[in-house]
Coordinates of C-alpha atoms in Angstrom, one line a residue:
X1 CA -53.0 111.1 -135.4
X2 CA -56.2 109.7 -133.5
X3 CA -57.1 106.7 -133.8
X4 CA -61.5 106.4 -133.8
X5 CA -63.9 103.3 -133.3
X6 CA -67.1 102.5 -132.5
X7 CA -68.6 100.6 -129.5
X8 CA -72.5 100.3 -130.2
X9 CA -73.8 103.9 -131.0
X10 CA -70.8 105.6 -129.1
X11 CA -67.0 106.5 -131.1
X12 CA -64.2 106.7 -129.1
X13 CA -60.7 108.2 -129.5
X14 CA -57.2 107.2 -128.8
X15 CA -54.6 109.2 -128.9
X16 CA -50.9 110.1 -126.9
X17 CA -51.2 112.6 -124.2
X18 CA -48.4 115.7 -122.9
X19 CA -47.2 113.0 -120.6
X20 CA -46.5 110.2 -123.5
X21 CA -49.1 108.2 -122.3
X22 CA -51.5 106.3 -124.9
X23 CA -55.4 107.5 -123.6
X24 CA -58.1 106.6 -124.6
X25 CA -61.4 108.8 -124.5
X26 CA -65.2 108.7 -124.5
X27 CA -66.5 110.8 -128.0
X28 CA -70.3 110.9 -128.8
X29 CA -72.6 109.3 -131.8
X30 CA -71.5 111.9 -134.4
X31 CA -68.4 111.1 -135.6
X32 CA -67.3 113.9 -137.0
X33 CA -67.7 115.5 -133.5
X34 CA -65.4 113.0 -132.2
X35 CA -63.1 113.5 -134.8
X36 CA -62.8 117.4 -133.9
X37 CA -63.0 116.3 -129.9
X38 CA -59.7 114.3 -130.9
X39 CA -57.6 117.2 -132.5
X40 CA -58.6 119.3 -129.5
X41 CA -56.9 117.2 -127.1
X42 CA -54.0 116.3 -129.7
X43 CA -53.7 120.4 -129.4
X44 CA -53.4 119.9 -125.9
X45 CA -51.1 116.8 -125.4
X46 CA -48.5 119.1 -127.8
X47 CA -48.9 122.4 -125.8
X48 CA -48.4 120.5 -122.4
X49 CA -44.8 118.6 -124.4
X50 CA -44.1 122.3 -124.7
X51 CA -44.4 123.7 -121.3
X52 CA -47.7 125.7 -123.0
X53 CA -50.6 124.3 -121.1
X54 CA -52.1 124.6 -117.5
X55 CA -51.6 121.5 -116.0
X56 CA -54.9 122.0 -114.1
X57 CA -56.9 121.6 -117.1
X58 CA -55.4 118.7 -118.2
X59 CA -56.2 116.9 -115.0
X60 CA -60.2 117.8 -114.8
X61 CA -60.8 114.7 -116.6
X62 CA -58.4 112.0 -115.1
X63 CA -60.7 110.2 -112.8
X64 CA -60.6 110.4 -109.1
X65 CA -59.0 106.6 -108.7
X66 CA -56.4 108.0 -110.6
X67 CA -55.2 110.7 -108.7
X68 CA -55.7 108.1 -105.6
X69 CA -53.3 105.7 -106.7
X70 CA -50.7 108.4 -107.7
X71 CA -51.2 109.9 -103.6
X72 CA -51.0 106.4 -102.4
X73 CA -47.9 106.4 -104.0
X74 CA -46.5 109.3 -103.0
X75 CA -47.0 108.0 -100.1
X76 CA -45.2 104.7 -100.1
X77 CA -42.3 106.3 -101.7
X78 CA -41.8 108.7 -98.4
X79 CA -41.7 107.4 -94.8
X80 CA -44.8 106.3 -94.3
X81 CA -45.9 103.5 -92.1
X82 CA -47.6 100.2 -93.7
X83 CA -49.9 101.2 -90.7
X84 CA -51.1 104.3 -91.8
X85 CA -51.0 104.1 -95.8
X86 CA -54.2 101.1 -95.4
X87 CA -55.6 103.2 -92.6
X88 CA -55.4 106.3 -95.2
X89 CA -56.5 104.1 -98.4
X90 CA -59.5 102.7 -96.2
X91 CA -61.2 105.6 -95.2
X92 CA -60.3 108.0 -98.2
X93 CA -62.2 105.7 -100.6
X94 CA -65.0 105.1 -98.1
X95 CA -65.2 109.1 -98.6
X96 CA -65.2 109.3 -102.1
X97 CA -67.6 106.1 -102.6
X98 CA -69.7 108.2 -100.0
X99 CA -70.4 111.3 -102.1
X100 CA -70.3 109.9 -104.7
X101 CA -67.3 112.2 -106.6
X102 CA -66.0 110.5 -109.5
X103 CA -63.3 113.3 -110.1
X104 CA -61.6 115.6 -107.9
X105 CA -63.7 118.4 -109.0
X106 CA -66.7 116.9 -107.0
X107 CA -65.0 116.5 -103.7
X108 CA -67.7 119.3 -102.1
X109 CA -67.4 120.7 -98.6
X110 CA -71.0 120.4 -98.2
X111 CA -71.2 116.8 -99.4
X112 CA -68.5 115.2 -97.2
X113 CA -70.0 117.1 -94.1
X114 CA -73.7 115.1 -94.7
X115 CA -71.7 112.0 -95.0
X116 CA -69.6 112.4 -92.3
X117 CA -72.9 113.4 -90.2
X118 CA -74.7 110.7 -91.5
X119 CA -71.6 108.0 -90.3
X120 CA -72.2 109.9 -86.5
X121 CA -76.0 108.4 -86.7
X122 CA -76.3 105.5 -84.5
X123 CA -77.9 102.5 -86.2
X124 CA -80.0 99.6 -85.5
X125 CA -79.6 96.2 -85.7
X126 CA -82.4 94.7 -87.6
X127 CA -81.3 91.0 -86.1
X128 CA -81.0 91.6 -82.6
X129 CA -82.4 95.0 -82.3
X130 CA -79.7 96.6 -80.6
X131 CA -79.2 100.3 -80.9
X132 CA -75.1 100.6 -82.6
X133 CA -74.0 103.8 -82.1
X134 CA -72.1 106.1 -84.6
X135 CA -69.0 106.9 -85.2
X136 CA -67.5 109.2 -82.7
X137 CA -66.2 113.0 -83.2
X138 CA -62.9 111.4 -83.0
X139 CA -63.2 109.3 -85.8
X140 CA -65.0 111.6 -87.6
X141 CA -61.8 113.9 -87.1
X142 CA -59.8 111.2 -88.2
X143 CA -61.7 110.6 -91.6
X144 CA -61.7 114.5 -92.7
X145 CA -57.9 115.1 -92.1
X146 CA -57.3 112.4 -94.5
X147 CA -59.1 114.0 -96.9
X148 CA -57.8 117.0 -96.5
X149 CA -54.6 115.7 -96.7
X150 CA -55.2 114.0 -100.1
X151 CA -56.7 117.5 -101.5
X152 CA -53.8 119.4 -100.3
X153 CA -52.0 117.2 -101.9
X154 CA -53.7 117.8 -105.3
X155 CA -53.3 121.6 -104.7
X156 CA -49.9 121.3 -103.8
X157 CA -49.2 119.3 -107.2
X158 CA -51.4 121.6 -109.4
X159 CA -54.5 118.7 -109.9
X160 CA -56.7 121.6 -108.1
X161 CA -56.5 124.8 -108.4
X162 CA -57.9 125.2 -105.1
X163 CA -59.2 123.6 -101.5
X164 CA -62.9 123.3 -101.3
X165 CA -62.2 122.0 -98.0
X166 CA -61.0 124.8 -96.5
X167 CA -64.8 125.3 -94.5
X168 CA -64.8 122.0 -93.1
X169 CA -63.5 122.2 -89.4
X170 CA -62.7 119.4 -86.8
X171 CA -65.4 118.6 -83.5
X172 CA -64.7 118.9 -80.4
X173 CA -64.0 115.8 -79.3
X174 CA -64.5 116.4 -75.7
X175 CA -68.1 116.7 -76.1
X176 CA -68.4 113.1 -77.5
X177 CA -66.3 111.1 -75.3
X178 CA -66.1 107.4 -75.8
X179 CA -63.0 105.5 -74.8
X180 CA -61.9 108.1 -71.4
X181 CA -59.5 106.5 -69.6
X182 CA -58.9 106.8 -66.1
X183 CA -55.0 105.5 -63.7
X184 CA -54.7 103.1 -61.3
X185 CA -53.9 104.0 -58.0
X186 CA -50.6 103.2 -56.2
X187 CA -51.7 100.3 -54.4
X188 CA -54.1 98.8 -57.4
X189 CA -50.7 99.2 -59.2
X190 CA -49.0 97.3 -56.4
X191 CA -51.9 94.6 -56.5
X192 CA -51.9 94.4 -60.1
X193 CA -48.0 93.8 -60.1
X194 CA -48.3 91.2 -57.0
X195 CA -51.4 89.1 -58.6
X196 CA -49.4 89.4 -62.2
X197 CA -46.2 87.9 -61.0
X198 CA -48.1 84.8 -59.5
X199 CA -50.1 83.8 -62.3
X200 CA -48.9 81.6 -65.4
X201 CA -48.4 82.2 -68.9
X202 CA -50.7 84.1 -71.0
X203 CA -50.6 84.9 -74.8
X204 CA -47.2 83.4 -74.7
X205 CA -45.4 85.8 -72.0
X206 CA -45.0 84.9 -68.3
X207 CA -46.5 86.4 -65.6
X208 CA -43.2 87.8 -64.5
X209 CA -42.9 88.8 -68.4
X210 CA -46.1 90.9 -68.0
X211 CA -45.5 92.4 -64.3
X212 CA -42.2 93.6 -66.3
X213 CA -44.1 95.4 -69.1
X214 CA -46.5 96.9 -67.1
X215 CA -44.0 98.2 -64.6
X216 CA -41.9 99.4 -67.8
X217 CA -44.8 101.1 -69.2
X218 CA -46.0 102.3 -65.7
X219 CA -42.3 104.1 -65.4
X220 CA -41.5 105.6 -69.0
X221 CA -44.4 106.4 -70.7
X222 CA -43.6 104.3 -73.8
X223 CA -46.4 102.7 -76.0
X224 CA -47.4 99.1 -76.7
X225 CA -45.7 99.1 -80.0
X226 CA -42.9 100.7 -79.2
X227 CA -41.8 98.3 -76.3
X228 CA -42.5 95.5 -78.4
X229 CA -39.8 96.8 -80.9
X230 CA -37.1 96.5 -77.4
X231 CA -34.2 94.7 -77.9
X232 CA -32.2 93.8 -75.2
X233 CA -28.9 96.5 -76.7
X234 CA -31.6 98.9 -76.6
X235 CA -31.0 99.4 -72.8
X236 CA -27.9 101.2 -72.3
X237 CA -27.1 101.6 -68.3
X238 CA -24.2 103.3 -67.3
X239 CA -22.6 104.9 -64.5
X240 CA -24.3 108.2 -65.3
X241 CA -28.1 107.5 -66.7
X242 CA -29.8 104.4 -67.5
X243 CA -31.8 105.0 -70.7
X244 CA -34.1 103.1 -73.4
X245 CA -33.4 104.2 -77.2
X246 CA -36.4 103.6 -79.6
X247 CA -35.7 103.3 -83.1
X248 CA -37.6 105.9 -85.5
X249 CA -39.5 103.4 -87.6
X250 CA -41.3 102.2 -84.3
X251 CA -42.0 106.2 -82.8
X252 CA -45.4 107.8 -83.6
X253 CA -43.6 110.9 -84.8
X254 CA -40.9 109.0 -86.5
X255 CA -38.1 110.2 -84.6
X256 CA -35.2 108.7 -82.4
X257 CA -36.1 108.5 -78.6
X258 CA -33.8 108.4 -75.7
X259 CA -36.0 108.1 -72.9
X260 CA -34.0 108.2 -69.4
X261 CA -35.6 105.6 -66.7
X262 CA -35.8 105.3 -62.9
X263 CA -32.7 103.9 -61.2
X264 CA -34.6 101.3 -59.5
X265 CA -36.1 100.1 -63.0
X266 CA -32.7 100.3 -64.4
X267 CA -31.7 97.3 -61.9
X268 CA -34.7 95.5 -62.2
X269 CA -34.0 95.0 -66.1
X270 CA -31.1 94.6 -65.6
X271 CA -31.3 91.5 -63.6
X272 CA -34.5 90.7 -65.6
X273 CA -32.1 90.3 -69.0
X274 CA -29.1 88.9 -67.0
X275 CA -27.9 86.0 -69.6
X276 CA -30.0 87.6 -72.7
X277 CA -28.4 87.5 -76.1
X278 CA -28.5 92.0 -76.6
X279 CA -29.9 91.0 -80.1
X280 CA -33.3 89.4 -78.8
X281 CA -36.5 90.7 -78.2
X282 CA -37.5 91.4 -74.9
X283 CA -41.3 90.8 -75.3
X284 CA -41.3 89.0 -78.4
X285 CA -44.7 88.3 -80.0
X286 CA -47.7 90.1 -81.5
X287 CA -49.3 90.8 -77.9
X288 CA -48.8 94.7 -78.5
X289 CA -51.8 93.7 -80.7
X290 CA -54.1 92.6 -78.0
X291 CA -52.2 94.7 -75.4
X292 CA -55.5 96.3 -73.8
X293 CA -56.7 92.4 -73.8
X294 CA -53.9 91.1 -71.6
X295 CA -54.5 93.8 -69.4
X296 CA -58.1 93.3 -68.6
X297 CA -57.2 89.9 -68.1
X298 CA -54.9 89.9 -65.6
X299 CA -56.7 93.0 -63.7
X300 CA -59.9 91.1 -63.4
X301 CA -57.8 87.9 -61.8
X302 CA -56.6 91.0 -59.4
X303 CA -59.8 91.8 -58.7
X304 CA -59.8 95.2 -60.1
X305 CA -61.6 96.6 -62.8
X306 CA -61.2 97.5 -66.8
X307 CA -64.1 100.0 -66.9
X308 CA -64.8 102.0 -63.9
X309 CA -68.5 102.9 -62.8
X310 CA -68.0 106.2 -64.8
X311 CA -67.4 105.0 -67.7
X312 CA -63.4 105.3 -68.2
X313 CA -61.1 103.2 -69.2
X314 CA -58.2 101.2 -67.4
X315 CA -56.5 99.6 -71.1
X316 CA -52.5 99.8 -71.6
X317 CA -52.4 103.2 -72.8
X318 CA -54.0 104.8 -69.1
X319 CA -50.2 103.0 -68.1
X320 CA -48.6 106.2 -70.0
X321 CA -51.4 108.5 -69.2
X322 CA -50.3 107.1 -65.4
X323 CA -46.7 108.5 -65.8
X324 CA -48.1 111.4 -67.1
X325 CA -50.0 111.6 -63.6
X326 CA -47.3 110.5 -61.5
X327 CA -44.6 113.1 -62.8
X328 CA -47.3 116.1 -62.3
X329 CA -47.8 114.6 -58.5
X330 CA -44.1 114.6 -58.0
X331 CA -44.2 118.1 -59.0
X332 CA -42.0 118.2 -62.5
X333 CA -42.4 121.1 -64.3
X334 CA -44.7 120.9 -67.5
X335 CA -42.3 121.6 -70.0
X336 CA -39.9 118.9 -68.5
X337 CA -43.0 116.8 -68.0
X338 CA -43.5 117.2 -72.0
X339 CA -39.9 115.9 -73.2
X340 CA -40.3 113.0 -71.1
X341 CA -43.6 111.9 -72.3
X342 CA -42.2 113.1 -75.8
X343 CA -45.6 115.4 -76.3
X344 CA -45.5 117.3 -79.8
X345 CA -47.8 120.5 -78.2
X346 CA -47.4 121.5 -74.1
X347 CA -51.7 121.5 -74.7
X348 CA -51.1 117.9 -74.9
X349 CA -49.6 117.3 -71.5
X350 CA -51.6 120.2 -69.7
X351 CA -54.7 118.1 -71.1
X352 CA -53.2 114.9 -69.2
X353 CA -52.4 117.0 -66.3
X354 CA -56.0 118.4 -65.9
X355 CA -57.8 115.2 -66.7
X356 CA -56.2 112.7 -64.3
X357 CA -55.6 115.1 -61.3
X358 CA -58.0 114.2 -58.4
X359 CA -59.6 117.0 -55.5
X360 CA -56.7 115.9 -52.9
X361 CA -54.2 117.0 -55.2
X362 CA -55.5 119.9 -56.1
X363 CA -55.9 120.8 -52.2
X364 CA -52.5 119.7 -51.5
X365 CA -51.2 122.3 -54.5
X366 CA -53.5 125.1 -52.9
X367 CA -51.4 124.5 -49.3
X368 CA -48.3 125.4 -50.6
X369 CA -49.2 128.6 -51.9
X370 CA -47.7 131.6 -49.1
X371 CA -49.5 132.7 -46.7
X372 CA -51.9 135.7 -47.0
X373 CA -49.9 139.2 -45.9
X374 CA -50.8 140.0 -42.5
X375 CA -51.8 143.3 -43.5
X376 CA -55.3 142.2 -44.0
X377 CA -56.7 140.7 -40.9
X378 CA -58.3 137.5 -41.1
X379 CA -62.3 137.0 -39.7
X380 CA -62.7 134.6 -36.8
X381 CA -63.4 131.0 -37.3
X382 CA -67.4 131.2 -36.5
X383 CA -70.7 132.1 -38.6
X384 CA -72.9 135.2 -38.7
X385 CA -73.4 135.8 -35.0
X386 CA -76.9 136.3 -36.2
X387 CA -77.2 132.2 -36.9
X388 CA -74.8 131.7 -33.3
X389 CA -78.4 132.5 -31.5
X390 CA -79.6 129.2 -33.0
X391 CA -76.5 126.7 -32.3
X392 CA -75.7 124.7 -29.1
X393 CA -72.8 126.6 -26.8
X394 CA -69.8 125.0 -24.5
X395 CA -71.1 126.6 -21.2
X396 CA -73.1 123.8 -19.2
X397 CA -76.1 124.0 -17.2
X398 CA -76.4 127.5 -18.7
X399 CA -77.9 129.4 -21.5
X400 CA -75.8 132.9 -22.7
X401 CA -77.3 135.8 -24.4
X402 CA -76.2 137.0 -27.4
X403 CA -76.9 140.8 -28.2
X404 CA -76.6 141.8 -31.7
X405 CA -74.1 144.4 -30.9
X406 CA -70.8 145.7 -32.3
X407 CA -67.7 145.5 -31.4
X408 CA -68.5 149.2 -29.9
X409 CA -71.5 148.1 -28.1
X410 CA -73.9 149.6 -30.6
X411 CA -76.7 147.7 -30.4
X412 CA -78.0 146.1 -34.0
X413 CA -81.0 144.1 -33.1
X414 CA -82.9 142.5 -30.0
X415 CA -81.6 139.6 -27.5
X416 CA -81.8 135.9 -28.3
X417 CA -81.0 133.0 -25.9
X418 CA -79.9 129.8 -26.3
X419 CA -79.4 126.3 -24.8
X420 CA -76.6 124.3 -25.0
X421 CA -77.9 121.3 -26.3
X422 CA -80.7 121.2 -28.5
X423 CA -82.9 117.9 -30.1
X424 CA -81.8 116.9 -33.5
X425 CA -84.4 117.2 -36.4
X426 CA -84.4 115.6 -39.5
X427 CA -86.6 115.6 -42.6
X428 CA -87.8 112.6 -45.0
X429 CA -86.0 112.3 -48.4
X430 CA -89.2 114.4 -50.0
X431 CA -89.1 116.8 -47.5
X432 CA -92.5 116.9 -46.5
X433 CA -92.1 114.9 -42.8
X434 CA -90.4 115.6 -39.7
X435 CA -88.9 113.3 -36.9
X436 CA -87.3 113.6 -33.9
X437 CA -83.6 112.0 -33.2
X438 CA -82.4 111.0 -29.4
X439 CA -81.3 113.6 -27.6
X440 CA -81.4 116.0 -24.6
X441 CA -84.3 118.0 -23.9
X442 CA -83.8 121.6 -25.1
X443 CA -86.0 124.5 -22.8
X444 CA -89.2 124.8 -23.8
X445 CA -89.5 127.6 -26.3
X446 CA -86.6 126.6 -28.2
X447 CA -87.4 123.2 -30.5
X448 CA -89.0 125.3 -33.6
X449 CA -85.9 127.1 -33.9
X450 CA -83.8 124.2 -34.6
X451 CA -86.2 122.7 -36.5
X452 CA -86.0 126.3 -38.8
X453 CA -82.0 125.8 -39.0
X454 CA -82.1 122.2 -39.7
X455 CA -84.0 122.7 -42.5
X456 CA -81.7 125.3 -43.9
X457 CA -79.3 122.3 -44.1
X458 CA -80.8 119.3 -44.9
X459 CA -81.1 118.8 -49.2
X460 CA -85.2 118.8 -49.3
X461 CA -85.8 117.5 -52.3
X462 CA -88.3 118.3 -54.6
X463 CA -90.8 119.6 -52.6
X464 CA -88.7 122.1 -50.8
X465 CA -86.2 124.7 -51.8
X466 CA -86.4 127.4 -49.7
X467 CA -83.5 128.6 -46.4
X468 CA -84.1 130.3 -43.7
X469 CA -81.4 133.5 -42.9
X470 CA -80.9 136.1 -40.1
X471 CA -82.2 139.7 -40.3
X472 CA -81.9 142.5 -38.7
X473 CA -84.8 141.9 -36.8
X474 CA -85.0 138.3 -36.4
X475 CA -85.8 135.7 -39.2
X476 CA -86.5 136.5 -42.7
X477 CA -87.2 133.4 -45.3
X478 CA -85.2 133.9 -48.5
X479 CA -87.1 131.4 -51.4
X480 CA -85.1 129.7 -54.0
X481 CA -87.0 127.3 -56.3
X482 CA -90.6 126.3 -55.2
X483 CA -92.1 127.2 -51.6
X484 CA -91.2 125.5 -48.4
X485 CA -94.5 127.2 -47.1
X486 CA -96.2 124.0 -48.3
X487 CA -94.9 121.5 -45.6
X488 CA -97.2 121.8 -42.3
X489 CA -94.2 121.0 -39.9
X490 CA -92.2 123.5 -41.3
X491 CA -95.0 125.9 -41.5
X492 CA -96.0 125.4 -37.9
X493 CA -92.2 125.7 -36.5
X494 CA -92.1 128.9 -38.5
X495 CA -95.2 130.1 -37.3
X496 CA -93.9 129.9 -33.4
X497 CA -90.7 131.0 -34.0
X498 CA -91.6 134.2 -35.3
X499 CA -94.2 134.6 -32.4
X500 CA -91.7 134.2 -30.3
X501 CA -89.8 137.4 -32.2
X502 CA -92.5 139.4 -31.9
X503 CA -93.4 139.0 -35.6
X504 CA -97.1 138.0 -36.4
X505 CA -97.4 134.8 -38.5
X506 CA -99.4 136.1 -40.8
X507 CA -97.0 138.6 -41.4
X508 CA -94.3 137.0 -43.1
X509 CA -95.7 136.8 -46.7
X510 CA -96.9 140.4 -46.5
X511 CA -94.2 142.3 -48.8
X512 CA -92.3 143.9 -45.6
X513 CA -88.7 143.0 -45.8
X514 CA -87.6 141.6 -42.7
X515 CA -83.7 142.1 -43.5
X516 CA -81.0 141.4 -45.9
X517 CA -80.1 137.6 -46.8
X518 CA -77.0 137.0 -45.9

């Protein structure tokens, strides 16, 4: 039987629900109202006893800090880390306070996707003014799968009958960068390790304690917290393979790792923990905390830096991502590549592959490639012979002709000589001025010419965009961007150049194609 009082102008009901829990409900100001609200959910406590009732209507009403603190616990009671269950408790109730859902039937798509917007805002300081920026993509990634996680959870345990979630979808990170990180080099390696082993202790760990870590790091690929958890028995070296075992509580996926290591690491440590009890720490202390920290620390008294002019990164994790590096440079296959860096998707390691992986690499990859069959005959090593009219020969004292003829002796266009040496010309940064450079006097005839092909070259900047290209009879001007016609010196080499083709000045903006671009 329900038990009924009064608080002000408002009854309120007590009564034992399907679970055999005492509960105590809001009625209204009528009290026969509240009476019959009381035997409805009497009904309903008895039909859930029986197995009768759908458990989803009996959970529209239980609050949403209720079903929290059941998830949290669900959590706890499996193998999650202390870590991640405050992380998880942090940010789901900073979701729920957000949009304001006081049960789980308010959790709304289009709700959490305003908030989460409205978190990506930068702000302003009103103190000091400063522009704060937002949170990133990332974090907003990082906010959404936990909620997601707690709904699926209610779905899964019949508290929703279904996801109203499902439309939400994670960024793209990659357009919102804001911690990239970029490896050292093999010699600022080598200079960190050199400056690191003759300084003193910092955050209670030597400086042949920290060359150590970094050079462990630098070699396997392990994280901060994960070589913090190293005892010394966790280094097995035999005959065979010299390997470092992780315990599962310390992994990020919670699983064993054997990692093999380099035979030259191998005998470092090993003369590193000569005389070590195998029980003991290796780096004891909470420095995997401030692990980025120590690092910049002891690359700025190397003179090398933490943030690079573009913006990346040089913190204790880029000492994986540089193992990562170093193991595509050697050439290891990405799939063997993935077990070693212990990579849950091959997307990840392809991603670390592409990101780190500079031009001289990528050259040096192309050069192995076989060569191209002989079948197909490759061009000679020169331009156009239309442009060779304009460059500088090897003959001395003399000046050849080159005929635009074909390899039959069909001829293609009219004769155009050519010194050997020819004055250099080079524009101002706006192109709009020209100046002559040292050098030997060309024939006379012959200095607009190179002044034409030097300006094909030369970046003109903005007042300039146009090249100049062989014809079939003599030079044609192909345009891209705004008119070079408005520079006088150009105007006026152009002018006497095509004179000297036979081609009128006025001519060359009159609609008549002069010849393909090439």
């Amino acid at each position: 039987m329900a038990y009924i009082r009064k608080r002000g102008s408002i009854y309120y009901f007590q009564y034992v629900d399907g679970n055999g829990n005492k509960r105590e409900e809001k009625g209204c100001r009528d009290k026969k109202a509240t009476e019959s609200m009381a035997r409805e959910a009497e009904v309903h406590a008895a039909k859930v006893r029986l197995g009768q009732a759908n458990p989803i209507a009996s959970h529209q009403k239980t609050g949403i800090e209720e079903h929290l603190a059941e998830y949290l616990g669900f959590l706890r009671s499996g193998d999650c880390s202390p870590k991640h269950l405050s992380q998880t408790e942090t940010r789901l109730r900073a979701v729920i306070s957000g949009v304001g859902a006081e049960r789980l039937c308010e959790l709304d798509a289009v709700k959490v996707a305003a908030w989460l917007e409205s978190q990506r805002q930068p702000t302003v300081d009103p103190e000091t003014e400063e522009k704060i920026p937002g949170m990133s993509a990332q974090t907003s990634n990082h906010y959404l799968t936990r909620l997601r996680s707690f709904v699926r959870w209610a779905v899964d345990h019949r508290r929703l009958a279904f996801d109203p979630l499902t439309t939400l979808k994670p960024l793209n990170v990659k357009l919102d960068p804001r911690h990239a990180r970029s490896v050292l080099s093999r010699d600022e390696f080598e200079t960190l390790i050199r400056s690191t082993m003759a300084s003193g202790v910092f955050r209670k760990l030597t400086g042949e304690d920290r060359a150590m870590l970094y050079v462990t790091a630098a070699y396997t690929g392990l994280r901060a917290s994960e070589l913090a958890s190293l005892t010394v028995g966790s280094i097995v070296i035999d005959e065979r393979q010299a390997t470092i075992h992780v315990k599962a509580a310390h992994t990020k996926n919670r699983e064993k790792a054997a990692q093999p290591i380099h035979p030259h690491l191998a005998k470092l440590l090993r003369a590193y923990l000569e005389g070590i009890e195998s029980t003991e720490l290796i780096w004891a202390g909470p420095w995997w905390k401030r692990a980025a920290f120590i690092l910049e620390a002891d690359l700025t008294r190397a003179g090398l830096s933490y943030v690079e002019k573009t913006g990346n990164y040089r913190d204790f994790h880029a000492l994986r991502h540089r193992f990562g590096t170093e193991l595509a440079r050697a050439g290891v296959s990405p799939k063997v590549a993935q077990t070693l860096m212990r990579h849950s998707s091959i997307n990840l390691t392809m991603d670390l592959y592409a990101n780190h992986m500079e031009a001289d690499d990528q050259t040096q990859a192309l050069e192995k490639l076989p060569q191209i069959p002989a079948a197909l005959p490759m061009p000679p090593d020169h331009i156009n012979d239309r442009f060779a009219a304009l460059l500088p020969h090897d003959s001395p004292g003399q000046s050849p002709t080159v005929t635009d003829n074909d390899s039959e002796g069909k001829p293609n266009g009219s004769n155009v000589s050519c010194p050997k040496s020819l004055p250099e010309t080079v524009l101002s940064g706006n192109g709009r001025e020209v100046s002559e450079c040292d050098g030997k006097e060309a024939p006379a005839g012959f200095e607009p010419a190179v002044e034409v092909l030097q300006t094909s070259a030369l970046p003109l900047g903005d007042g300039a965009g146009g090249i100049m290209v062989a014809g079939s009879s003599g030079m044609s001007k192909a345009v891209f961007g705004p008119s070079v016609d408005s520079i006088p010196a150009y105007r006026r080499a152009h002018d006497h150049h095509t004179t000297r083709l036979g081609v009128e000045p006025d001519a060359r903006n009159d609609g008549v194609d002069n010849g393909p671009a090439r």
